[in-house]
mmCIF file of C-alpha atoms in Angstrom:
data_model
loop_
_atom_site.group_PDB
_atom_site.id
_atom_site.type_symbol
_atom_site.label_atom_id
_atom_site.label_comp_id
_atom_site.label_asym_id
_atom_site.label_seq_id
_atom_site.Cartn_x
_atom_site.Cartn_y
_atom_site.Cartn_z
ATOM 1 C CA MET E 1 -21.788 -16.426 -5.141
ATOM 2 C CA LEU E 2 -25.255 -16.636 -3.554
ATOM 3 C CA LEU E 3 -24.608 -13.388 -1.692
ATOM 4 C CA SER E 4 -23.474 -11.705 -4.926
ATOM 5 C CA PHE E 5 -26.788 -12.389 -6.629
ATOM 6 C CA SER E 6 -28.959 -11.635 -3.614
ATOM 7 C CA GLN E 7 -31.138 -8.533 -3.379
ATOM 8 C CA SER E 8 -29.805 -7.615 0.064
ATOM 9 C CA SER E 9 -27.500 -4.745 0.975
ATOM 10 C CA TRP E 10 -24.732 -7.353 1.285
ATOM 11 C CA ASN E 11 -24.619 -8.263 -2.402
ATOM 12 C CA HIS E 12 -21.594 -6.063 -3.127
ATOM 13 C CA PHE E 13 -19.796 -7.728 -0.234
ATOM 14 C CA GLY E 14 -20.457 -10.965 -2.130
ATOM 15 C CA TRP E 15 -18.708 -9.474 -5.158
ATOM 16 C CA TYR E 16 -15.794 -8.603 -2.912
ATOM 17 C CA MET E 17 -15.529 -12.084 -1.355
ATOM 18 C CA CYS E 18 -15.600 -13.720 -4.802
ATOM 19 C CA SER E 19 -12.848 -11.355 -5.976
ATOM 20 C CA LEU E 20 -10.772 -12.004 -2.854
ATOM 21 C CA SER E 21 -11.124 -15.779 -3.164
ATOM 22 C CA LEU E 22 -10.255 -15.730 -6.874
ATOM 23 C CA PHE E 23 -7.194 -13.560 -6.267
ATOM 24 C CA HIS E 24 -5.656 -15.798 -3.603
ATOM 25 C CA TYR E 25 -6.486 -19.072 -5.349
ATOM 26 C CA SER E 26 -5.155 -17.850 -8.691
ATOM 27 C CA GLU E 27 -1.886 -16.705 -7.051
ATOM 28 C CA TYR E 28 -1.318 -20.318 -5.986
ATOM 29 C CA LEU E 29 -2.523 -21.800 -9.275
ATOM 30 C CA VAL E 30 -0.351 -19.613 -11.511
ATOM 31 C CA THR E 31 2.681 -20.232 -9.300
ATOM 32 C CA ALA E 32 2.020 -23.977 -9.595
ATOM 33 C CA VAL E 33 2.038 -23.687 -13.401
ATOM 34 C CA ASN E 34 4.890 -21.200 -13.785
ATOM 35 C CA ASN E 35 7.296 -21.942 -10.985
ATOM 36 C CA PRO E 36 6.400 -25.198 -9.197
ATOM 37 C CA LYS E 37 9.793 -25.334 -7.442
ATOM 38 C CA SER E 38 8.822 -22.271 -5.388
ATOM 39 C CA LEU E 39 5.286 -23.521 -4.660
ATOM 40 C CA SER E 40 4.178 -23.685 -1.018
ATOM 41 C CA LEU E 41 1.159 -22.768 1.090
ATOM 42 C CA ASP E 42 2.662 -19.261 1.239
ATOM 43 C CA SER E 43 1.879 -19.001 -2.504
ATOM 44 C CA PHE E 44 -1.762 -18.361 -1.598
ATOM 45 C CA LEU E 45 -0.524 -15.061 -0.030
ATOM 46 C CA LEU E 46 -3.066 -15.535 2.772
ATOM 47 C CA ASN E 47 -0.313 -14.889 5.301
ATOM 48 C CA HIS E 48 1.182 -12.010 3.322
ATOM 49 C CA SER E 49 1.749 -9.849 6.404
ATOM 50 C CA LEU E 50 0.125 -8.682 9.627
ATOM 51 C CA GLU E 51 -0.621 -5.355 7.935
ATOM 52 C CA TYR E 52 -2.462 -7.123 5.100
ATOM 53 C CA THR E 53 -4.625 -9.026 7.592
ATOM 54 C CA VAL E 54 -5.401 -5.881 9.591
ATOM 55 C CA ALA E 55 -6.313 -4.015 6.401
ATOM 56 C CA ALA E 56 -8.716 -6.772 5.320
ATOM 57 C CA LEU E 57 -10.365 -6.971 8.743
ATOM 58 C CA SER E 58 -10.680 -3.177 8.864
ATOM 59 C CA SER E 59 -12.499 -3.137 5.523
ATOM 60 C CA TRP E 60 -14.933 -5.828 6.706
ATOM 61 C CA ILE E 61 -15.627 -3.922 9.918
ATOM 62 C CA GLU E 62 -16.159 -0.634 8.045
ATOM 63 C CA PHE E 63 -18.524 -2.269 5.569
ATOM 64 C CA THR E 64 -20.530 -3.943 8.345
ATOM 65 C CA LEU E 65 -20.889 -0.818 10.478
ATOM 66 C CA GLU E 66 -21.800 1.432 7.566
ATOM 67 C CA ASN E 67 -24.211 -1.179 6.231
ATOM 68 C CA ILE E 68 -25.988 -1.225 9.590
ATOM 69 C CA PHE E 69 -26.194 2.522 10.120
ATOM 70 C CA TRP E 70 -26.148 3.852 6.525
ATOM 71 C CA PRO E 71 -27.275 0.978 4.267
ATOM 72 C CA GLU E 72 -27.971 3.381 1.402
ATOM 73 C CA LEU E 73 -24.205 4.094 1.275
ATOM 74 C CA LYS E 74 -23.637 0.471 0.251
ATOM 75 C CA GLN E 75 -26.122 0.539 -2.621
ATOM 76 C CA ILE E 76 -24.319 2.930 -4.977
ATOM 77 C CA THR E 77 -24.282 0.379 -7.781
ATOM 78 C CA TRP E 78 -22.365 2.475 -10.324
ATOM 79 C CA LEU E 79 -19.560 3.007 -7.783
ATOM 80 C CA SER E 80 -19.411 -0.682 -6.885
ATOM 81 C CA ALA E 81 -19.383 -1.551 -10.596
ATOM 82 C CA THR E 82 -16.450 0.847 -11.100
ATOM 83 C CA GLY E 83 -14.628 -0.915 -8.283
ATOM 84 C CA LEU E 84 -15.367 -4.275 -9.881
ATOM 85 C CA LEU E 85 -13.869 -3.085 -13.170
ATOM 86 C CA MET E 86 -10.741 -1.934 -11.310
ATOM 87 C CA VAL E 87 -10.513 -5.339 -9.644
ATOM 88 C CA VAL E 88 -10.912 -7.211 -12.954
ATOM 89 C CA PHE E 89 -8.327 -4.973 -14.654
ATOM 90 C CA GLY E 90 -5.868 -5.367 -11.787
ATOM 91 C CA GLU E 91 -6.341 -9.136 -11.593
ATOM 92 C CA CYS E 92 -5.900 -9.610 -15.353
ATOM 93 C CA LEU E 93 -2.799 -7.409 -15.473
ATOM 94 C CA ARG E 94 -1.165 -9.151 -12.523
ATOM 95 C CA LYS E 95 -1.787 -12.631 -13.882
ATOM 96 C CA ALA E 96 -0.600 -11.559 -17.351
ATOM 97 C CA ALA E 97 2.604 -10.346 -15.700
ATOM 98 C CA MET E 98 3.047 -13.633 -13.850
ATOM 99 C CA PHE E 99 2.507 -15.708 -16.988
ATOM 100 C CA THR E 100 4.805 -13.465 -19.068
ATOM 101 C CA ALA E 101 7.606 -13.632 -16.500
ATOM 102 C CA GLY E 102 7.206 -17.395 -16.162
ATOM 103 C CA SER E 103 9.736 -18.950 -13.796
ATOM 104 C CA ASN E 104 11.357 -15.537 -13.340
ATOM 105 C CA PHE E 105 8.367 -14.476 -11.223
ATOM 106 C CA ASN E 106 8.611 -14.976 -7.477
ATOM 107 C CA HIS E 107 6.504 -13.681 -4.598
ATOM 108 C CA VAL E 108 9.689 -12.929 -2.661
ATOM 109 C CA VAL E 109 12.182 -10.314 -3.899
ATOM 110 C CA GLN E 110 15.292 -12.275 -4.920
ATOM 111 C CA ASN E 111 18.681 -11.152 -3.645
ATOM 112 C CA GLU E 112 20.666 -13.725 -5.605
ATOM 113 C CA LYS E 113 20.462 -14.301 -9.346
ATOM 114 C CA SER E 114 19.698 -17.864 -10.403
ATOM 115 C CA GLU E 115 21.161 -19.437 -13.548
ATOM 116 C CA THR E 116 17.798 -19.237 -15.336
ATOM 117 C CA HIS E 117 16.965 -15.678 -14.262
ATOM 118 C CA THR E 118 16.497 -13.429 -17.306
ATOM 119 C CA LEU E 119 15.304 -9.847 -17.723
ATOM 120 C CA VAL E 120 11.753 -9.886 -19.111
ATOM 121 C CA THR E 121 10.907 -6.826 -21.233
ATOM 122 C CA SER E 122 8.201 -8.163 -23.556
ATOM 123 C CA GLY E 123 4.420 -8.376 -23.259
ATOM 124 C CA VAL E 124 3.000 -6.320 -20.397
ATOM 125 C CA TYR E 125 6.595 -5.617 -19.292
ATOM 126 C CA ALA E 126 6.919 -3.458 -22.398
ATOM 127 C CA TRP E 127 4.180 -1.235 -20.922
ATOM 128 C CA PHE E 128 5.239 -1.153 -17.272
ATOM 129 C CA ARG E 129 8.418 -2.170 -15.435
ATOM 130 C CA HIS E 130 6.344 -3.611 -12.595
ATOM 131 C CA PRO E 131 3.026 -4.780 -14.105
ATOM 132 C CA SER E 132 2.300 -7.240 -11.287
ATOM 133 C CA TYR E 133 2.555 -4.399 -8.759
ATOM 134 C CA VAL E 134 0.413 -2.130 -10.926
ATOM 135 C CA GLY E 135 -2.219 -4.856 -11.098
ATOM 136 C CA TRP E 136 -2.205 -5.461 -7.362
ATOM 137 C CA PHE E 137 -2.264 -1.700 -6.696
ATOM 138 C CA TYR E 138 -5.479 -1.146 -8.646
ATOM 139 C CA TRP E 139 -6.971 -4.457 -7.483
ATOM 140 C CA SER E 140 -6.579 -3.541 -3.810
ATOM 141 C CA ILE E 141 -8.000 -0.037 -4.190
ATOM 142 C CA GLY E 142 -10.769 -1.401 -6.406
ATOM 143 C CA THR E 143 -11.932 -3.733 -3.636
ATOM 144 C CA GLN E 144 -12.657 -0.740 -1.416
ATOM 145 C CA VAL E 145 -14.373 1.190 -4.203
ATOM 146 C CA MET E 146 -16.485 -1.926 -4.776
ATOM 147 C CA LEU E 147 -17.443 -1.974 -1.086
ATOM 148 C CA CYS E 148 -18.116 1.787 -1.074
ATOM 149 C CA ASN E 149 -15.764 2.076 1.911
ATOM 150 C CA PRO E 150 -14.696 5.757 2.048
ATOM 151 C CA ILE E 151 -12.343 5.398 5.032
ATOM 152 C CA CYS E 152 -10.577 2.223 3.915
ATOM 153 C CA GLY E 153 -10.623 3.485 0.334
ATOM 154 C CA VAL E 154 -8.377 6.401 1.278
ATOM 155 C CA GLY E 155 -6.402 4.278 3.741
ATOM 156 C CA TYR E 156 -5.738 1.540 1.183
ATOM 157 C CA ALA E 157 -4.666 4.031 -1.483
ATOM 158 C CA LEU E 158 -2.095 5.648 0.813
ATOM 159 C CA THR E 159 -0.862 2.385 2.305
ATOM 160 C CA VAL E 160 -0.436 0.403 -0.918
ATOM 161 C CA TRP E 161 1.218 3.392 -2.613
ATOM 162 C CA ARG E 162 3.814 3.561 0.142
ATOM 163 C CA PHE E 163 4.261 -0.231 0.158
ATOM 164 C CA PHE E 164 4.872 -0.428 -3.583
ATOM 165 C CA ARG E 165 7.141 2.606 -3.552
ATOM 166 C CA ASP E 166 9.437 0.848 -1.064
ATOM 167 C CA ARG E 167 9.030 -2.570 -2.713
ATOM 168 C CA THR E 168 9.846 -1.186 -6.162
ATOM 169 C CA GLU E 169 13.032 0.458 -4.910
ATOM 170 C CA GLU E 170 14.096 -2.725 -3.099
ATOM 171 C CA GLU E 171 13.505 -4.860 -6.171
ATOM 172 C CA GLU E 172 15.227 -2.486 -8.577
ATOM 173 C CA ILE E 173 18.399 -2.492 -6.483
ATOM 174 C CA SER E 174 18.558 -6.265 -7.009
ATOM 175 C CA LEU E 175 17.710 -5.989 -10.715
ATOM 176 C CA ILE E 176 20.452 -3.423 -11.323
ATOM 177 C CA HIS E 177 22.869 -5.733 -9.506
ATOM 178 C CA PHE E 178 21.716 -8.706 -11.638
ATOM 179 C CA PHE E 179 21.523 -7.091 -15.064
ATOM 180 C CA GLY E 180 23.528 -3.862 -14.837
ATOM 181 C CA GLU E 181 23.388 -1.626 -17.899
ATOM 182 C CA GLU E 182 20.710 -3.778 -19.541
ATOM 183 C CA TYR E 183 18.280 -2.986 -16.750
ATOM 184 C CA LEU E 184 19.279 0.688 -16.601
ATOM 185 C CA GLU E 185 18.443 1.053 -20.300
ATOM 186 C CA TYR E 186 15.112 -0.686 -19.755
ATOM 187 C CA LYS E 187 14.448 1.573 -16.770
ATOM 188 C CA LYS E 188 14.961 4.647 -18.964
ATOM 189 C CA ARG E 189 12.506 3.417 -21.616
ATOM 190 C CA VAL E 190 9.651 2.014 -19.547
ATOM 191 C CA PRO E 191 7.832 3.607 -16.577
ATOM 192 C CA THR E 192 7.001 1.725 -13.382
ATOM 193 C CA GLY E 193 3.282 2.093 -14.130
ATOM 194 C CA LEU E 194 2.592 3.175 -10.556
ATOM 195 C CA PRO E 195 1.436 6.786 -10.037
ATOM 196 C CA PHE E 196 4.218 9.127 -8.841
ATOM 197 C CA ILE E 197 6.643 6.217 -8.313
ATOM 198 C CA LYS E 198 9.793 6.293 -10.425
ATOM 199 C CA GLY E 199 11.740 3.504 -8.756
ATOM 200 C CA VAL E 200 15.208 3.619 -7.257
ATOM 201 C CA LYS E 201 17.328 6.670 -8.062
ATOM 202 C CA VAL E 202 20.605 5.864 -9.749
ATOM 203 C CA GLU E 203 23.575 8.084 -9.033
ATOM 204 C CA LEU E 204 25.714 8.621 -12.121
#
């Protein structure tokens, strides 16, 4: 917080660290409220994957190097503010999706349907089939826009797009297995919300 309000060239990195901390803490907190049976230290998503850790470290290194050699690049306030808006939008959408799904939401794609598992199509799920992924997609790219990181900005956009393309297809295979025609009808009506990602193709 102190870094965020400082007058140094690191103030936008302070914005980023606050956003990062809020994201991971709120993932745990919302899981604790919605689905306490699945709650664990993994719910913080700090150990999401090796790729996630490498991506975060890469963005810190890029920011540091560019801030040393081209500090003016890190003081494009309107661009950082745009990134902050993307982060806020993404965070709000993801948490709205988690609260709307309730106990149906899980950080791990489920391969077996539980007795209480229902298909959620209301709220933000009436706008997008995968609102939590849409939120995380724009949140992650927004962090790099906020940092004015041109290299990681492009890298994040390509990487998270590919990740969510594969994740969406994996999840929809399970959802079609769980809910059959009900999900197929929902899939026809509502888009994924992710750019150029249509989900799993269904052979008729």
